[in-house]
Short mmCIF file of C-alpha atoms in Angstrom, two decimals:
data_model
loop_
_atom_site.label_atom_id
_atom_site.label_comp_id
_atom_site.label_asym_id
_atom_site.label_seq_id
_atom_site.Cartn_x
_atom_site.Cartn_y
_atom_site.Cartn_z
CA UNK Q 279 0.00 0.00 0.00
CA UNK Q 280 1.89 3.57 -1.16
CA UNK Q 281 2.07 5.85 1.49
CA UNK Q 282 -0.33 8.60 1.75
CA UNK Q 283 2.72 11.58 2.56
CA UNK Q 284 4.97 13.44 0.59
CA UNK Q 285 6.97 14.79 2.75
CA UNK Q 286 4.91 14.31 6.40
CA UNK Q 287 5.97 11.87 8.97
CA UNK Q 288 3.26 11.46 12.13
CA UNK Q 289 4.33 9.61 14.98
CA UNK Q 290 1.50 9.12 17.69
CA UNK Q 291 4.09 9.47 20.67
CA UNK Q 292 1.15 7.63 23.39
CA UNK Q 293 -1.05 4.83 23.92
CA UNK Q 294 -5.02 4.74 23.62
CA UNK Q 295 -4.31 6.08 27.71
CA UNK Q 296 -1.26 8.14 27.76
CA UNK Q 297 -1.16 11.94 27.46
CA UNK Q 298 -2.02 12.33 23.94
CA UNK Q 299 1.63 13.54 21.87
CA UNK Q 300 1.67 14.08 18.35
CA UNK Q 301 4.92 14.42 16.30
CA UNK Q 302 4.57 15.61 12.12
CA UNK Q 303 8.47 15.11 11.46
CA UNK Q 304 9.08 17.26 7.72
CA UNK Q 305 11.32 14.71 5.94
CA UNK Q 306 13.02 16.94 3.48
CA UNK Q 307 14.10 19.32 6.25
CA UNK Q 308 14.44 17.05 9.60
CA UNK Q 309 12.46 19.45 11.52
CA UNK Q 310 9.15 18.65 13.45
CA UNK Q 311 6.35 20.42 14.79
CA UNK Q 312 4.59 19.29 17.97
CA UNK Q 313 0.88 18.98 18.79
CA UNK Q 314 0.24 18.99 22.75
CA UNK Q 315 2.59 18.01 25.27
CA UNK Q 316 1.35 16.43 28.16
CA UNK Q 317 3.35 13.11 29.80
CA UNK Q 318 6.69 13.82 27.24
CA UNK Q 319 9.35 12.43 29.58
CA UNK Q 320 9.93 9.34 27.17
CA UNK Q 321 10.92 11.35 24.28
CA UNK Q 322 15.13 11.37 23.54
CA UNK Q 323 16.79 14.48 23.80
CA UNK Q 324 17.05 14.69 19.75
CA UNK Q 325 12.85 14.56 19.55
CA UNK Q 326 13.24 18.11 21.04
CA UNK Q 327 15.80 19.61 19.23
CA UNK Q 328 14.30 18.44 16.32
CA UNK Q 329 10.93 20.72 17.19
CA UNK Q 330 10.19 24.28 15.47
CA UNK Q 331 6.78 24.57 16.61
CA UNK Q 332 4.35 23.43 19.52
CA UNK Q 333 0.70 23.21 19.17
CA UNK Q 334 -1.41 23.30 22.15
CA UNK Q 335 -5.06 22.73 22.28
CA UNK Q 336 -5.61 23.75 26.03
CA UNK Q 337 -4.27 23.98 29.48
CA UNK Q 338 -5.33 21.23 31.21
CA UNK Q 339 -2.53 19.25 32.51
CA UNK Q 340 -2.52 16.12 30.33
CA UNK Q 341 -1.94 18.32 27.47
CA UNK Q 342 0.26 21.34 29.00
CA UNK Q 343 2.33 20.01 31.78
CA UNK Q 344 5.54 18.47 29.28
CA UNK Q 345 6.10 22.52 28.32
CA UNK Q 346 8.74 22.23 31.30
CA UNK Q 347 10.30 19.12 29.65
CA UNK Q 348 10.70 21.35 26.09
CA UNK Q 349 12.07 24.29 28.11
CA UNK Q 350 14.55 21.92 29.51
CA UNK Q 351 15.98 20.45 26.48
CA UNK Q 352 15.12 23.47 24.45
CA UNK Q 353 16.19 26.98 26.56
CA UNK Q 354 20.12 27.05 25.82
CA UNK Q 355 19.69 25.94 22.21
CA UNK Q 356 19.93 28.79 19.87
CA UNK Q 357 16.47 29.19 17.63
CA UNK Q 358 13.10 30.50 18.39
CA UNK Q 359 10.32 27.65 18.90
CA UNK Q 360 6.86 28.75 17.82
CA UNK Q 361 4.16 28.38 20.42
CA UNK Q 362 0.75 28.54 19.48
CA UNK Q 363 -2.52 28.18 21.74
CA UNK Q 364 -5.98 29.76 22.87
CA UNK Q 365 -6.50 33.15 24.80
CA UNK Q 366 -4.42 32.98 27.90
CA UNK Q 367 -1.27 31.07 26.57
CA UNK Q 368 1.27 34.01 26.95
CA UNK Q 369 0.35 33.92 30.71
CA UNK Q 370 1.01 30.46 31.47
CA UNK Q 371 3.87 30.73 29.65
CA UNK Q 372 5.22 33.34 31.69
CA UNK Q 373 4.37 31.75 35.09
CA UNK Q 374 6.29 28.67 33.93
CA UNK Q 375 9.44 30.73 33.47
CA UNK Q 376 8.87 32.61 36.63
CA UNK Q 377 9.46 29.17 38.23
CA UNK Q 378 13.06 29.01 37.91
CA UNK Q 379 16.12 31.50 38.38
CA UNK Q 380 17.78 32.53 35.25
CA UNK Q 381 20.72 34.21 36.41
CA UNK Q 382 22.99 32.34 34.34
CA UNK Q 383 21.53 33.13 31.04
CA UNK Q 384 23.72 33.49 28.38
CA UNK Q 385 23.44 35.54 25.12
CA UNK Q 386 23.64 32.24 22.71
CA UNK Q 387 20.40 31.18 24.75
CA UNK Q 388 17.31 30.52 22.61
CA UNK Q 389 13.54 32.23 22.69
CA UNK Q 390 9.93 31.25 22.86
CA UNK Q 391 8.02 33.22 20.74
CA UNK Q 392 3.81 32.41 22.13
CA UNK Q 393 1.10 33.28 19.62
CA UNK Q 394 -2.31 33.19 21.09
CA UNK Q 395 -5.30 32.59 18.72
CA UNK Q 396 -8.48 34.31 18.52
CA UNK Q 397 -10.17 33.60 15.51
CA UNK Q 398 -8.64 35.00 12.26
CA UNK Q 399 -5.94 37.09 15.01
CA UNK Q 400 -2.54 36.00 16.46
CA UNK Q 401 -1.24 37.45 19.58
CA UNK Q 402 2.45 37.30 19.73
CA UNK Q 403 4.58 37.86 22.61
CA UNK Q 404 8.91 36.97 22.48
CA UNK Q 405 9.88 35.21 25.64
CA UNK Q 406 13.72 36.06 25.00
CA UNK Q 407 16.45 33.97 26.38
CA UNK Q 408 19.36 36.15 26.52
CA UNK Q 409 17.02 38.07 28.72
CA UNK Q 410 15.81 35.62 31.27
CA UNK Q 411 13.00 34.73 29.23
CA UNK Q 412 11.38 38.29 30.04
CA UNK Q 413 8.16 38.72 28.49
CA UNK Q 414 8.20 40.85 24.79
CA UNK Q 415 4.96 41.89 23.13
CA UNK Q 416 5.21 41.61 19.31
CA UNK Q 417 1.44 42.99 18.56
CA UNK Q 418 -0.99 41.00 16.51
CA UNK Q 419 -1.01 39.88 13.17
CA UNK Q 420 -3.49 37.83 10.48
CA UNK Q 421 -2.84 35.72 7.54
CA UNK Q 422 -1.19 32.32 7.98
CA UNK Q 423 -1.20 30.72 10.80
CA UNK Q 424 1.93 28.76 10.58
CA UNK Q 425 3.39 27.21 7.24
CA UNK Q 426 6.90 27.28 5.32
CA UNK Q 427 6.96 25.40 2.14
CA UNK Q 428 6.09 21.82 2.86
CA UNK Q 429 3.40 22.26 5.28
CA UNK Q 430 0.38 24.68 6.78
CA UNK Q 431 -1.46 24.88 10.08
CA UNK Q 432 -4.83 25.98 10.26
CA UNK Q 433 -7.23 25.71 13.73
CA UNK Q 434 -10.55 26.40 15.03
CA UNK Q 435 -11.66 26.92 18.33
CA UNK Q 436 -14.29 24.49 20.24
CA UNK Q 437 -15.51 24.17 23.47
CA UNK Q 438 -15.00 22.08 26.08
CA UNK Q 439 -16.25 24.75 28.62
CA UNK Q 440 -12.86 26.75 27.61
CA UNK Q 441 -11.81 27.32 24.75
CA UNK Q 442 -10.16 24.20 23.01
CA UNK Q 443 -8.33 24.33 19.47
CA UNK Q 444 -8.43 21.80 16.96
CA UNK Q 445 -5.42 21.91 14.17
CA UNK Q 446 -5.14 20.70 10.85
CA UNK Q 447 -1.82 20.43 8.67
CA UNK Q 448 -1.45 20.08 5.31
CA UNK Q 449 1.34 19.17 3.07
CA UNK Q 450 2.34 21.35 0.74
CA UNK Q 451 1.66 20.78 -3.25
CA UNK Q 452 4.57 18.52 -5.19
CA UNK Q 453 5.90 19.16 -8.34
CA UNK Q 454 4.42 16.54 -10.60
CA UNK Q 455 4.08 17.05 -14.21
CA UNK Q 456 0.93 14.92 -16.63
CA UNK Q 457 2.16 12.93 -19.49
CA UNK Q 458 -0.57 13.32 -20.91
CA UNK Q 459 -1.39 17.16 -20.76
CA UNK Q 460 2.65 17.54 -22.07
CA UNK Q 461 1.67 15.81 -25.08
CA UNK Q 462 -1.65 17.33 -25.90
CA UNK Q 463 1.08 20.55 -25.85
CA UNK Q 464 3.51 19.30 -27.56
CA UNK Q 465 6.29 19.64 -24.98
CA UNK Q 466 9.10 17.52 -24.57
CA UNK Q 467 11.00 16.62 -21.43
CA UNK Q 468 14.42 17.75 -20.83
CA UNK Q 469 16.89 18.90 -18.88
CA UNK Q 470 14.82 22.16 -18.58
CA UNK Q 471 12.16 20.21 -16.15
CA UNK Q 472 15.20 20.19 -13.38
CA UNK Q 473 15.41 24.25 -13.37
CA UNK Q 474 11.19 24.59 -13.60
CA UNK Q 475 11.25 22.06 -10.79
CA UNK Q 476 14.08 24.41 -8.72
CA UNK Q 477 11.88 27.48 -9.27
CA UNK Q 478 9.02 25.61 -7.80
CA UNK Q 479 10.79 24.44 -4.46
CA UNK Q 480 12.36 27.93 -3.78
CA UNK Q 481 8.82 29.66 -4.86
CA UNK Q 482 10.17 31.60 -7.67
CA UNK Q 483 7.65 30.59 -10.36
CA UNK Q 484 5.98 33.75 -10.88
CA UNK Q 485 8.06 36.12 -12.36
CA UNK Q 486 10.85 33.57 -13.60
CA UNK Q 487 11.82 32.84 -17.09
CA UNK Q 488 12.58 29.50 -18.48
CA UNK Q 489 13.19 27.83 -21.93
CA UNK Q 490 11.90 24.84 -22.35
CA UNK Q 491 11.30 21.91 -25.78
CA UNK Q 492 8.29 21.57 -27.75
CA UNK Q 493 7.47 19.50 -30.97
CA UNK Q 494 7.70 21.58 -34.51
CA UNK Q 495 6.75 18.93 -37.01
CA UNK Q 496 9.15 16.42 -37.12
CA UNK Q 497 12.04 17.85 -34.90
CA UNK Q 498 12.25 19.53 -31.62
CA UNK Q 499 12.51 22.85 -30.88
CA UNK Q 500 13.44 25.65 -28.44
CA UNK Q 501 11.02 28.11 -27.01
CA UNK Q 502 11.23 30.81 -24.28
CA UNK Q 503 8.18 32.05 -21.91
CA UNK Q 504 8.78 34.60 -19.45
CA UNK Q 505 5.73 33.06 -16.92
CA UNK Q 506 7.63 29.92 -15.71
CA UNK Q 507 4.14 29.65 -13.41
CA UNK Q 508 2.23 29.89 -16.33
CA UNK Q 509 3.93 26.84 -18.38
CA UNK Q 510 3.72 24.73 -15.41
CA UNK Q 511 0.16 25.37 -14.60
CA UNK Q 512 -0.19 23.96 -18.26
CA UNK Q 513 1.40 20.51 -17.62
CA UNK Q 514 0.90 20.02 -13.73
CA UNK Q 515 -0.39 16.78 -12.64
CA UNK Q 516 -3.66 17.53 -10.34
CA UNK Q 517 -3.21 15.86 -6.91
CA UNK Q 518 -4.89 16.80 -3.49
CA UNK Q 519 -2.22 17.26 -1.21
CA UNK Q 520 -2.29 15.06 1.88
CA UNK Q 521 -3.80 16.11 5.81
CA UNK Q 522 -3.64 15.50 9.03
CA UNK Q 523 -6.58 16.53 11.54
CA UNK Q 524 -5.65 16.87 15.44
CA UNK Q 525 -8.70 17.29 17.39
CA UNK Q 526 -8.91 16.14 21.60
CA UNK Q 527 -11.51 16.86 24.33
CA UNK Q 528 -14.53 18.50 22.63
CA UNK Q 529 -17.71 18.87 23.43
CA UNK Q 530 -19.91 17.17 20.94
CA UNK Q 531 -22.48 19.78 20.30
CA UNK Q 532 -24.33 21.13 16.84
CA UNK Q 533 -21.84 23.78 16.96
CA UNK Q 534 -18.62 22.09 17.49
CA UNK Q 535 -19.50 19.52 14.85
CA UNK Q 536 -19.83 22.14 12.01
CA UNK Q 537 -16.83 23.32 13.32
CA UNK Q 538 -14.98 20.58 12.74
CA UNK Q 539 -16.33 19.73 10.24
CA UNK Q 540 -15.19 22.59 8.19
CA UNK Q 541 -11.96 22.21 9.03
CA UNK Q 542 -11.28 18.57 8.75
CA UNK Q 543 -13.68 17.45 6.25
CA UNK Q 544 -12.10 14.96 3.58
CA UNK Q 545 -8.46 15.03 5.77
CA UNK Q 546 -6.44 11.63 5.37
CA UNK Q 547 -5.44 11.16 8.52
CA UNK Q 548 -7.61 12.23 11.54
CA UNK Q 549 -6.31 11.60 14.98
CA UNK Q 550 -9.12 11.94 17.39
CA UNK Q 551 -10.34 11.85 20.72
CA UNK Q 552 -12.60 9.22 21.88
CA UNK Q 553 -12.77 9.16 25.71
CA UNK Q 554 -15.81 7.14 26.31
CA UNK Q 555 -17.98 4.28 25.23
CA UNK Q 556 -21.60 4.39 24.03
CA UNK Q 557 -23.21 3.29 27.57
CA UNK Q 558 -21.21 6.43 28.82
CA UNK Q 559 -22.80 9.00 26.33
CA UNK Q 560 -24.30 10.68 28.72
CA UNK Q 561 -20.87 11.13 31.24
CA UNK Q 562 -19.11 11.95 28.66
CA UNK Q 563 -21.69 14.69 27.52
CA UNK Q 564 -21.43 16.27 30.63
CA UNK Q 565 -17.72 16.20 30.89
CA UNK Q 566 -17.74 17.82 27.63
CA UNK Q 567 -16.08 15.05 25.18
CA UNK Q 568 -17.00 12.24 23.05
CA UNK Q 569 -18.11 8.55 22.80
CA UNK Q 570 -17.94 6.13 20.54
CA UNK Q 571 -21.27 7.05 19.37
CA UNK Q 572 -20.17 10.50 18.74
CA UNK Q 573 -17.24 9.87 16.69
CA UNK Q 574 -19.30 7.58 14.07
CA UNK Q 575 -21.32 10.29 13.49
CA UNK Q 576 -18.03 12.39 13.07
CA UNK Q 577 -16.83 10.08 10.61
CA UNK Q 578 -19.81 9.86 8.58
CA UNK Q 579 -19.35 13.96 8.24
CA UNK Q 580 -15.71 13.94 7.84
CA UNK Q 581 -14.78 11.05 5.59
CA UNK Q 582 -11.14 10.41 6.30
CA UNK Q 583 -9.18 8.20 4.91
CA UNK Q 584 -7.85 6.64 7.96
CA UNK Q 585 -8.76 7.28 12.09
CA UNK Q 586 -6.48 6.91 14.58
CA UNK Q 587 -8.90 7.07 18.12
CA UNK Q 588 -7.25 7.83 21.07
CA UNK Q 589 -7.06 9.08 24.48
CA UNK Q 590 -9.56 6.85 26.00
CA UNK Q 591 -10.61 7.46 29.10
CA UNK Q 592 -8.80 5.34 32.30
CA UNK Q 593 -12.28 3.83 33.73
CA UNK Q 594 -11.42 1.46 30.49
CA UNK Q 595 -7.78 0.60 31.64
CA UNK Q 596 -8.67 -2.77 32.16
CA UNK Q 597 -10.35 -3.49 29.03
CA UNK Q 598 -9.92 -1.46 25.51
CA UNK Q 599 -11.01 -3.74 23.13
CA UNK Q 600 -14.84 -2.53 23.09
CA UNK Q 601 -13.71 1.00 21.81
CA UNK Q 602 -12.49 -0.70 18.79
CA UNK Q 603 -15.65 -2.90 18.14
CA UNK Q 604 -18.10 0.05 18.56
CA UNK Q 605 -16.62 2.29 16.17
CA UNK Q 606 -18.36 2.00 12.96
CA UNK Q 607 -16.01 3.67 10.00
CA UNK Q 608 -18.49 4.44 6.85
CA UNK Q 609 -16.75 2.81 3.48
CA UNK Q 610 -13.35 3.77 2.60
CA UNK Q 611 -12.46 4.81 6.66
CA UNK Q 612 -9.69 2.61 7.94
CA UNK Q 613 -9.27 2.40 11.60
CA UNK Q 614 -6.10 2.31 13.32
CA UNK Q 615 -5.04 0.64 16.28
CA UNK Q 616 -2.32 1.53 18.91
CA UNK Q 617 -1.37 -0.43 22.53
CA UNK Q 618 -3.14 0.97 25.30
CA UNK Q 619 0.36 2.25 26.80
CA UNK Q 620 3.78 3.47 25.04
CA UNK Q 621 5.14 4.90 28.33
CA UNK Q 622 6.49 2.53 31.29
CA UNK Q 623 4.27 1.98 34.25
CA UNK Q 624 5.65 4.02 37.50
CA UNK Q 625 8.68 2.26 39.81
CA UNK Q 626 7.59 0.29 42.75
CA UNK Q 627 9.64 0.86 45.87
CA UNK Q 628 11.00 -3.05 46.02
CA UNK Q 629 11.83 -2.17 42.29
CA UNK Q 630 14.61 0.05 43.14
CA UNK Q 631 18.40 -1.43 43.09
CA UNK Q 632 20.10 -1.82 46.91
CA UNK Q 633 23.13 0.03 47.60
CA UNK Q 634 26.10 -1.93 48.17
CA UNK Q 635 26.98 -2.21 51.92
CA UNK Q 636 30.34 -0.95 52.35
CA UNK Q 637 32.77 -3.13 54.45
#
């Protein structure tokens, strides 16, 4: 079976019980972004150096308390990591810091820049760590909310009686070319494909001129068009780039469901919450997440390609397997399954190695 990414790599860092802990690893540039950190103690030290950006859909400890962890492995590196969250984010930020003494902060130190999102706005404030990790507003800005040229992050906000984000990535387009549509033009592959392909990666298509081959009766011959974009928009091979949807401990409501629905309809890969089981509609109602029978009506909207449920909730700990066999995927919905733990049960006391006796 081909893969269904380009250039995306998702590793579920957790078990249908952990602290859910999503990794999207960018193969062409070794980079990663990170989607909540709650339990992340089990993650080697070259998992965090390896993160540009953090994605958190709220504060609640399971999905907040690992920020230490990243500051940890992450303060005396020198980059900026990208934190994005709801309203409030900057704050908690800033009272993490204010835990520690900085007094030995040193000018190759890195930063934390936090953008808190409120609908189409980002909030930015620089948390600077040649300077203690002192707190710099950066104003607020629209557009994008993060992206560079293999990948783009879009959220929406649901509730869960505070505001809870849900994220969505998606690759960025390849450069494929269509047999088919080169013939019906009459151009000829060549060595020119190689520079139209260059302009494409480094976003220099519009503007850019390029010579390329086309067929002139029996022979071949050279042309010239100043719109590189507009020659390659005449031979691209159509392809919907591929998605991932990240969406944990929402309310299932009429309005969170359109919600979500706009934003993850059709995605490939949707990584979802399911915290209860159908008997349990009702606590998990009032807790404000989902059931079994709430995500196979989700599916039925959203269509993915493949589910990956998680975060179950620990009443089950004993028994998982009825998650699985109450989930209903409509045709052409896969559904993944993953162990129940990926992080080590706690040390017992009697577990712990005895000190030699010295003689």
């Amino acid at each position: 079976m081909p893969k269904p990414f380009r250039y995306l790599e998702p590793t579920f860092f957790a078990g249908l019980f952990d602290d859910p802990l999503l990794l999207v690893r960018t193969r062409p540039l070794s980079r990663a972004i990170l989607f909540d950190c709650g339990k992340v103690h089990h993650l080697a030290k070259r998992v965090y150096t390896s993160i540009d950006a953090i994605f958190i859909s709220h504060a609640h400890m399971d999905h907040f308390m690992g920020m230490d962890s990243v500051i940890r492995h992450s303060h005396a590196s020198p980059r900026t990591i990208d934190v994005f969250g709801p309203p409030g984010l900057s704050a908690r930020m800033a009272n993490k810091f204010a835990c520690y003494d900085w007094n030995l902060a040193d000018t190759f130190w890195g930063n934390f820049r936090v953008g808190e999102i409120c609908e189409d706005q980002v909030t930015s404030t620089l948390f600077s760590g040649p300077d203690a990790f002192q707190a710099q507003p950066e104003g607020e800005r629209d557009g994008e909310l993060y992206g560079n040229h293999y990948l783009s992050v879009r959220s929406v906000a649901c509730e869960h009686r505070i505001p809870v984000l849900s994220y969505r990535v998606d690759e960025g387009a390849a450069f494929l070319v269509d047999d088919e549509r080169m013939a019906a033009e009459g151009i000829v592959k060549g060595e020119w494909l190689k520079e139209l392909e260059r302009l494409f990666h480094a976003g220099e298509l519009e503007g850019s001129a390029i010579s390329y081959q086309a067929m002139l009766g029996e022979g071949v011959e050279e042309r010239f068009t100043p719109n590189a974009a507009a020659l390659y928009g005449r031979i691209m091979k159509q392809e919907t780039p591929a998605s991932i949807g990240y969406m944990t401990d929402v309310g299932f409501s009429d309005e969170n469901l359109e919600k979500l629905v706009a934003l993850h309809e059709g995605v490939t890969l949707l990584i979802c919450e399911c915290a209860f089981l159908a008997a349990e509609q009702r606590k998990a109602h009032l807790s404000r997440h989902m059931c079994t029978t709430d995500l196979n009506i989700l599916l039925d909207r959203l269509r993915p390609r493949y589910v990956l449920p998680m975060h179950l909730s620990k009443i089950y700990q004993k028994n998982s397997a009825p998650l699985y066999q109450e989930i209903e995927p409509p045709p052409g919905v896969t559904v993944l399954k993953i162990p129940d733990r990926l992080t080590p049960r706690p040390m017992m006391e009697s577990e712990v190695p005895k000190p030699v006796e010295l003689k």
